[in-house]
Amino acid sequence: MNTFDFMVGLGIMLYLLFFLLRDGRALVEQIKKAIPLHSDQKAALFTRFGDVVRATVKGGIVVAIVQGALGGIAFWFLGFHAALLWAVVMAFLSLIPAVGATLVWLPVAIYLLMIGAVWQGIGLSLYGVLVIGLVDNLLRPFLVGKGTKLPDYVVLISTLGGIEVFGLNGFVIGPLIAAMFMVSWEIFAASRGAVQDGA
């Protein structure tokens, strides 16, 4: 069922992506004209929008590649067949922050413990927590938070919330909504301060 939902969501995303790439510039211009803000405020809003999208996508992809590669190396070292396939699966799941790659290596570690390969199971568990897990906890806030200019906790909460509400696309949409809220807050606060100073 989850696979079917994922494939439907992926198909819809690719379908919309075609039209957004084809008509994107005209759509952006229409949105700019419709937003009731001064030109400098619109510029700040759209600059932050672009920064957030770039940082979130690049940061998510870098973290996913690193986690997938580290997981694949561990599986290859332990002698599992199709280590490259599991590395790719971990890379895709790593787009989900905090729990992504764990969905692959944790069941494998439990399996190793159950069949009596105690040291391999313990080793994989420690490697997963201390190496693979730390990549997500250290790199994602640094790469995404630095580019979006959002605090680490806002990046984590908005990414998890976005995935909960929007699915896989939420790893971009969540931080984007958070950044739009923050920049709107800054614009309104600055406008209110200017009005009070003028009064």
mmCIF file of C-alpha atoms in Angstrom:
data_model
loop_
_atom_site.group_PDB
_atom_site.id
_atom_site.type_symbol
_atom_site.label_atom_id
_atom_site.label_comp_id
_atom_site.label_asym_id
_atom_site.label_seq_id
_atom_site.Cartn_x
_atom_site.Cartn_y
_atom_site.Cartn_z
ATOM 1 C CA MET A 1 0.000 0.000 0.000
ATOM 2 C CA ASN A 2 2.816 2.391 0.914
ATOM 3 C CA THR A 3 4.609 1.502 -2.326
ATOM 4 C CA PHE A 4 1.455 2.260 -4.322
ATOM 5 C CA ASP A 5 1.006 5.614 -2.521
ATOM 6 C CA PHE A 6 4.663 6.448 -3.174
ATOM 7 C CA MET A 7 4.379 5.644 -6.889
ATOM 8 C CA VAL A 8 1.173 7.697 -7.239
ATOM 9 C CA GLY A 9 2.796 10.619 -5.415
ATOM 10 C CA LEU A 10 5.919 10.325 -7.578
ATOM 11 C CA GLY A 11 3.813 10.298 -10.753
ATOM 12 C CA ILE A 12 1.867 13.387 -9.685
ATOM 13 C CA MET A 13 5.094 15.162 -8.738
ATOM 14 C CA LEU A 14 6.687 14.445 -12.140
ATOM 15 C CA TYR A 15 3.494 15.521 -13.932
ATOM 16 C CA LEU A 16 3.398 18.832 -12.048
ATOM 17 C CA LEU A 17 7.148 19.283 -12.469
ATOM 18 C CA PHE A 18 6.732 19.337 -16.262
ATOM 19 C CA PHE A 19 4.239 22.210 -16.097
ATOM 20 C CA LEU A 20 6.213 24.081 -13.441
ATOM 21 C CA LEU A 21 9.360 23.906 -15.564
ATOM 22 C CA ARG A 22 7.434 24.964 -18.677
ATOM 23 C CA ASP A 23 5.364 27.777 -17.131
ATOM 24 C CA GLY A 24 7.409 28.509 -14.018
ATOM 25 C CA ARG A 25 8.696 31.971 -14.945
ATOM 26 C CA ALA A 26 5.287 33.277 -15.956
ATOM 27 C CA LEU A 27 3.758 31.849 -12.790
ATOM 28 C CA VAL A 28 6.406 33.509 -10.614
ATOM 29 C CA GLU A 29 5.774 36.860 -12.286
ATOM 30 C CA GLN A 30 2.031 36.539 -11.679
ATOM 31 C CA ILE A 31 2.639 35.665 -8.030
ATOM 32 C CA LYS A 32 4.978 38.643 -7.641
ATOM 33 C CA LYS A 33 2.335 40.997 -9.033
ATOM 34 C CA ALA A 34 -0.355 39.535 -6.768
ATOM 35 C CA ILE A 35 1.611 39.825 -3.497
ATOM 36 C CA PRO A 36 0.632 43.084 -1.755
ATOM 37 C CA LEU A 37 4.135 44.048 -0.582
ATOM 38 C CA HIS A 38 6.765 46.638 -1.513
ATOM 39 C CA SER A 39 9.326 45.633 -4.110
ATOM 40 C CA ASP A 40 12.158 45.288 -1.552
ATOM 41 C CA GLN A 41 9.942 43.069 0.632
ATOM 42 C CA LYS A 42 9.048 40.907 -2.379
ATOM 43 C CA ALA A 43 12.749 40.630 -3.220
ATOM 44 C CA ALA A 44 13.542 39.489 0.338
ATOM 45 C CA LEU A 45 10.693 36.970 0.263
ATOM 46 C CA PHE A 46 11.682 35.399 -3.057
ATOM 47 C CA THR A 47 15.395 35.421 -2.204
ATOM 48 C CA ARG A 48 14.681 33.482 0.982
ATOM 49 C CA PHE A 49 12.387 31.153 -0.982
ATOM 50 C CA GLY A 50 15.182 30.295 -3.425
ATOM 51 C CA ASP A 51 17.768 29.895 -0.657
ATOM 52 C CA VAL A 52 15.542 27.492 1.273
ATOM 53 C CA VAL A 53 14.736 25.306 -1.730
ATOM 54 C CA ARG A 54 18.388 25.067 -2.794
ATOM 55 C CA ALA A 55 19.708 24.425 0.717
ATOM 56 C CA THR A 56 17.040 21.850 1.577
ATOM 57 C CA VAL A 57 17.401 19.871 -1.627
ATOM 58 C CA LYS A 58 21.211 19.983 -1.696
ATOM 59 C CA GLY A 59 21.530 19.260 2.019
ATOM 60 C CA GLY A 60 19.047 16.383 1.878
ATOM 61 C CA ILE A 61 20.736 14.820 -1.144
ATOM 62 C CA VAL A 62 24.250 15.116 0.330
ATOM 63 C CA VAL A 63 23.141 13.550 3.622
ATOM 64 C CA ALA A 64 21.320 10.756 1.772
ATOM 65 C CA ILE A 65 24.361 9.931 -0.382
ATOM 66 C CA VAL A 66 26.735 9.922 2.602
ATOM 67 C CA GLN A 67 24.446 7.764 4.754
ATOM 68 C CA GLY A 68 23.764 5.353 1.912
ATOM 69 C CA ALA A 69 27.477 5.018 1.163
ATOM 70 C CA LEU A 70 28.368 4.414 4.829
ATOM 71 C CA GLY A 71 25.594 1.847 5.171
ATOM 72 C CA GLY A 72 26.654 0.083 1.983
ATOM 73 C CA ILE A 73 30.251 -0.104 3.205
ATOM 74 C CA ALA A 74 29.070 -1.681 6.480
ATOM 75 C CA PHE A 75 26.934 -4.257 4.650
ATOM 76 C CA TRP A 76 29.783 -5.069 2.250
ATOM 77 C CA PHE A 77 32.186 -5.495 5.174
ATOM 78 C CA LEU A 78 29.743 -7.874 6.887
ATOM 79 C CA GLY A 79 29.475 -9.923 3.704
ATOM 80 C CA PHE A 80 25.859 -9.222 2.780
ATOM 81 C CA HIS A 81 24.830 -9.806 -0.819
ATOM 82 C CA ALA A 82 23.602 -6.814 -2.827
ATOM 83 C CA ALA A 83 25.298 -4.295 -0.541
ATOM 84 C CA LEU A 84 25.022 -1.686 -3.315
ATOM 85 C CA LEU A 85 21.246 -2.216 -3.508
ATOM 86 C CA TRP A 86 20.906 -1.732 0.258
ATOM 87 C CA ALA A 87 23.084 1.380 0.012
ATOM 88 C CA VAL A 88 20.674 2.849 -2.554
ATOM 89 C CA VAL A 89 17.656 1.928 -0.394
ATOM 90 C CA MET A 90 19.308 3.591 2.625
ATOM 91 C CA ALA A 91 20.096 6.667 0.567
ATOM 92 C CA PHE A 92 16.427 7.056 -0.440
ATOM 93 C CA LEU A 93 15.178 6.450 3.091
ATOM 94 C CA SER A 94 17.743 8.912 4.436
ATOM 95 C CA LEU A 95 15.671 11.711 2.952
ATOM 96 C CA ILE A 96 13.521 11.168 6.057
ATOM 97 C CA PRO A 97 15.520 12.861 8.816
ATOM 98 C CA ALA A 98 16.368 11.172 12.124
ATOM 99 C CA VAL A 99 14.918 7.722 11.264
ATOM 100 C CA GLY A 100 15.603 7.144 7.557
ATOM 101 C CA ALA A 101 18.585 4.782 7.301
ATOM 102 C CA THR A 102 17.698 3.179 10.635
ATOM 103 C CA LEU A 103 14.777 1.468 8.904
ATOM 104 C CA VAL A 104 17.345 -0.657 7.035
ATOM 105 C CA TRP A 105 20.327 -1.242 9.316
ATOM 106 C CA LEU A 106 18.405 -1.775 12.584
ATOM 107 C CA PRO A 107 16.389 -4.805 11.360
ATOM 108 C CA VAL A 108 19.607 -6.251 9.916
ATOM 109 C CA ALA A 109 21.390 -5.781 13.259
ATOM 110 C CA ILE A 110 18.482 -7.480 15.069
ATOM 111 C CA TYR A 111 18.589 -10.328 12.520
ATOM 112 C CA LEU A 112 22.309 -10.811 13.124
ATOM 113 C CA LEU A 113 21.754 -10.975 16.876
ATOM 114 C CA MET A 114 18.917 -13.500 16.439
ATOM 115 C CA ILE A 115 20.992 -15.897 14.293
ATOM 116 C CA GLY A 116 23.846 -15.838 16.805
ATOM 117 C CA ALA A 117 26.209 -13.408 15.019
ATOM 118 C CA VAL A 118 26.415 -11.368 18.227
ATOM 119 C CA TRP A 119 29.557 -9.373 17.524
ATOM 120 C CA GLN A 120 28.435 -8.482 14.004
ATOM 121 C CA GLY A 121 25.031 -7.400 15.318
ATOM 122 C CA ILE A 122 26.540 -5.296 18.097
ATOM 123 C CA GLY A 123 29.119 -3.850 15.702
ATOM 124 C CA LEU A 124 26.465 -2.878 13.152
ATOM 125 C CA SER A 125 24.304 -1.345 15.890
ATOM 126 C CA LEU A 126 27.177 0.771 17.195
ATOM 127 C CA TYR A 127 28.233 1.746 13.673
ATOM 128 C CA GLY A 128 24.648 2.683 12.799
ATOM 129 C CA VAL A 129 24.160 4.846 15.876
ATOM 130 C CA LEU A 130 27.622 6.425 16.115
ATOM 131 C CA VAL A 131 28.492 6.834 12.417
ATOM 132 C CA ILE A 132 25.425 6.657 10.170
ATOM 133 C CA GLY A 133 23.134 8.355 12.700
ATOM 134 C CA LEU A 134 25.597 11.117 13.510
ATOM 135 C CA VAL A 135 25.902 12.034 9.829
ATOM 136 C CA ASP A 136 22.196 12.929 9.849
ATOM 137 C CA ASN A 137 22.385 14.742 13.178
ATOM 138 C CA LEU A 138 25.515 16.733 12.273
ATOM 139 C CA LEU A 139 25.390 17.303 8.518
ATOM 140 C CA ARG A 140 21.684 17.990 7.950
ATOM 141 C CA PRO A 141 21.326 20.890 10.420
ATOM 142 C CA PHE A 142 24.658 22.304 9.213
ATOM 143 C CA LEU A 143 23.926 22.086 5.476
ATOM 144 C CA VAL A 144 20.218 22.918 5.603
ATOM 145 C CA GLY A 145 20.324 25.338 8.537
ATOM 146 C CA LYS A 146 23.272 27.270 7.129
ATOM 147 C CA GLY A 147 21.630 27.747 3.736
ATOM 148 C CA THR A 148 18.157 28.526 5.053
ATOM 149 C CA LYS A 149 19.407 30.684 7.947
ATOM 150 C CA LEU A 150 17.055 28.768 10.253
ATOM 151 C CA PRO A 151 17.946 27.392 13.701
ATOM 152 C CA ASP A 152 18.743 23.653 13.828
ATOM 153 C CA TYR A 153 15.649 22.786 15.867
ATOM 154 C CA VAL A 154 13.393 24.613 13.376
ATOM 155 C CA VAL A 155 14.957 22.666 10.497
ATOM 156 C CA LEU A 156 14.379 19.337 12.278
ATOM 157 C CA ILE A 157 10.810 20.060 13.419
ATOM 158 C CA SER A 158 9.725 21.600 10.105
ATOM 159 C CA THR A 159 11.226 18.717 8.110
ATOM 160 C CA LEU A 160 9.548 16.041 10.237
ATOM 161 C CA GLY A 161 6.265 17.963 10.234
ATOM 162 C CA GLY A 162 6.443 18.499 6.483
ATOM 163 C CA ILE A 163 7.006 14.783 5.843
ATOM 164 C CA GLU A 164 4.124 13.924 8.193
ATOM 165 C CA VAL A 165 1.729 16.235 6.336
ATOM 166 C CA PHE A 166 2.999 16.176 2.726
ATOM 167 C CA GLY A 167 4.837 12.849 2.524
ATOM 168 C CA LEU A 168 8.303 12.618 0.969
ATOM 169 C CA ASN A 169 7.934 16.061 -0.641
ATOM 170 C CA GLY A 170 7.619 17.477 2.867
ATOM 171 C CA PHE A 171 11.383 17.412 3.355
ATOM 172 C CA VAL A 172 11.421 20.503 1.111
ATOM 173 C CA ILE A 173 7.950 21.911 1.812
ATOM 174 C CA GLY A 174 8.287 21.855 5.627
ATOM 175 C CA PRO A 175 11.436 24.007 5.891
ATOM 176 C CA LEU A 176 10.072 26.198 3.084
ATOM 177 C CA ILE A 177 6.914 26.986 5.069
ATOM 178 C CA ALA A 178 9.015 27.630 8.190
ATOM 179 C CA ALA A 179 11.328 29.999 6.289
ATOM 180 C CA MET A 180 8.387 31.837 4.712
ATOM 181 C CA PHE A 181 6.877 32.287 8.160
ATOM 182 C CA MET A 182 10.176 33.630 9.538
ATOM 183 C CA VAL A 183 10.768 36.087 6.671
ATOM 184 C CA SER A 184 7.127 37.250 6.785
ATOM 185 C CA TRP A 185 7.515 37.808 10.505
ATOM 186 C CA GLU A 186 10.675 39.860 9.880
ATOM 187 C CA ILE A 187 8.919 41.941 7.184
ATOM 188 C CA PHE A 188 5.875 42.651 9.349
ATOM 189 C CA ALA A 189 8.032 43.442 12.390
ATOM 190 C CA ALA A 190 10.169 45.857 10.343
ATOM 191 C CA SER A 191 7.075 47.507 8.841
ATOM 192 C CA ARG A 192 5.461 47.902 12.248
ATOM 193 C CA GLY A 193 8.698 49.347 13.653
ATOM 194 C CA ALA A 194 8.877 51.835 10.772
ATOM 195 C CA VAL A 195 5.265 52.895 11.359
ATOM 196 C CA GLN A 196 5.881 53.410 15.084
ATOM 197 C CA ASP A 197 9.067 55.385 14.381
ATOM 198 C CA GLY A 198 7.160 57.557 11.902
ATOM 199 C CA ALA A 199 4.407 58.172 14.442
#
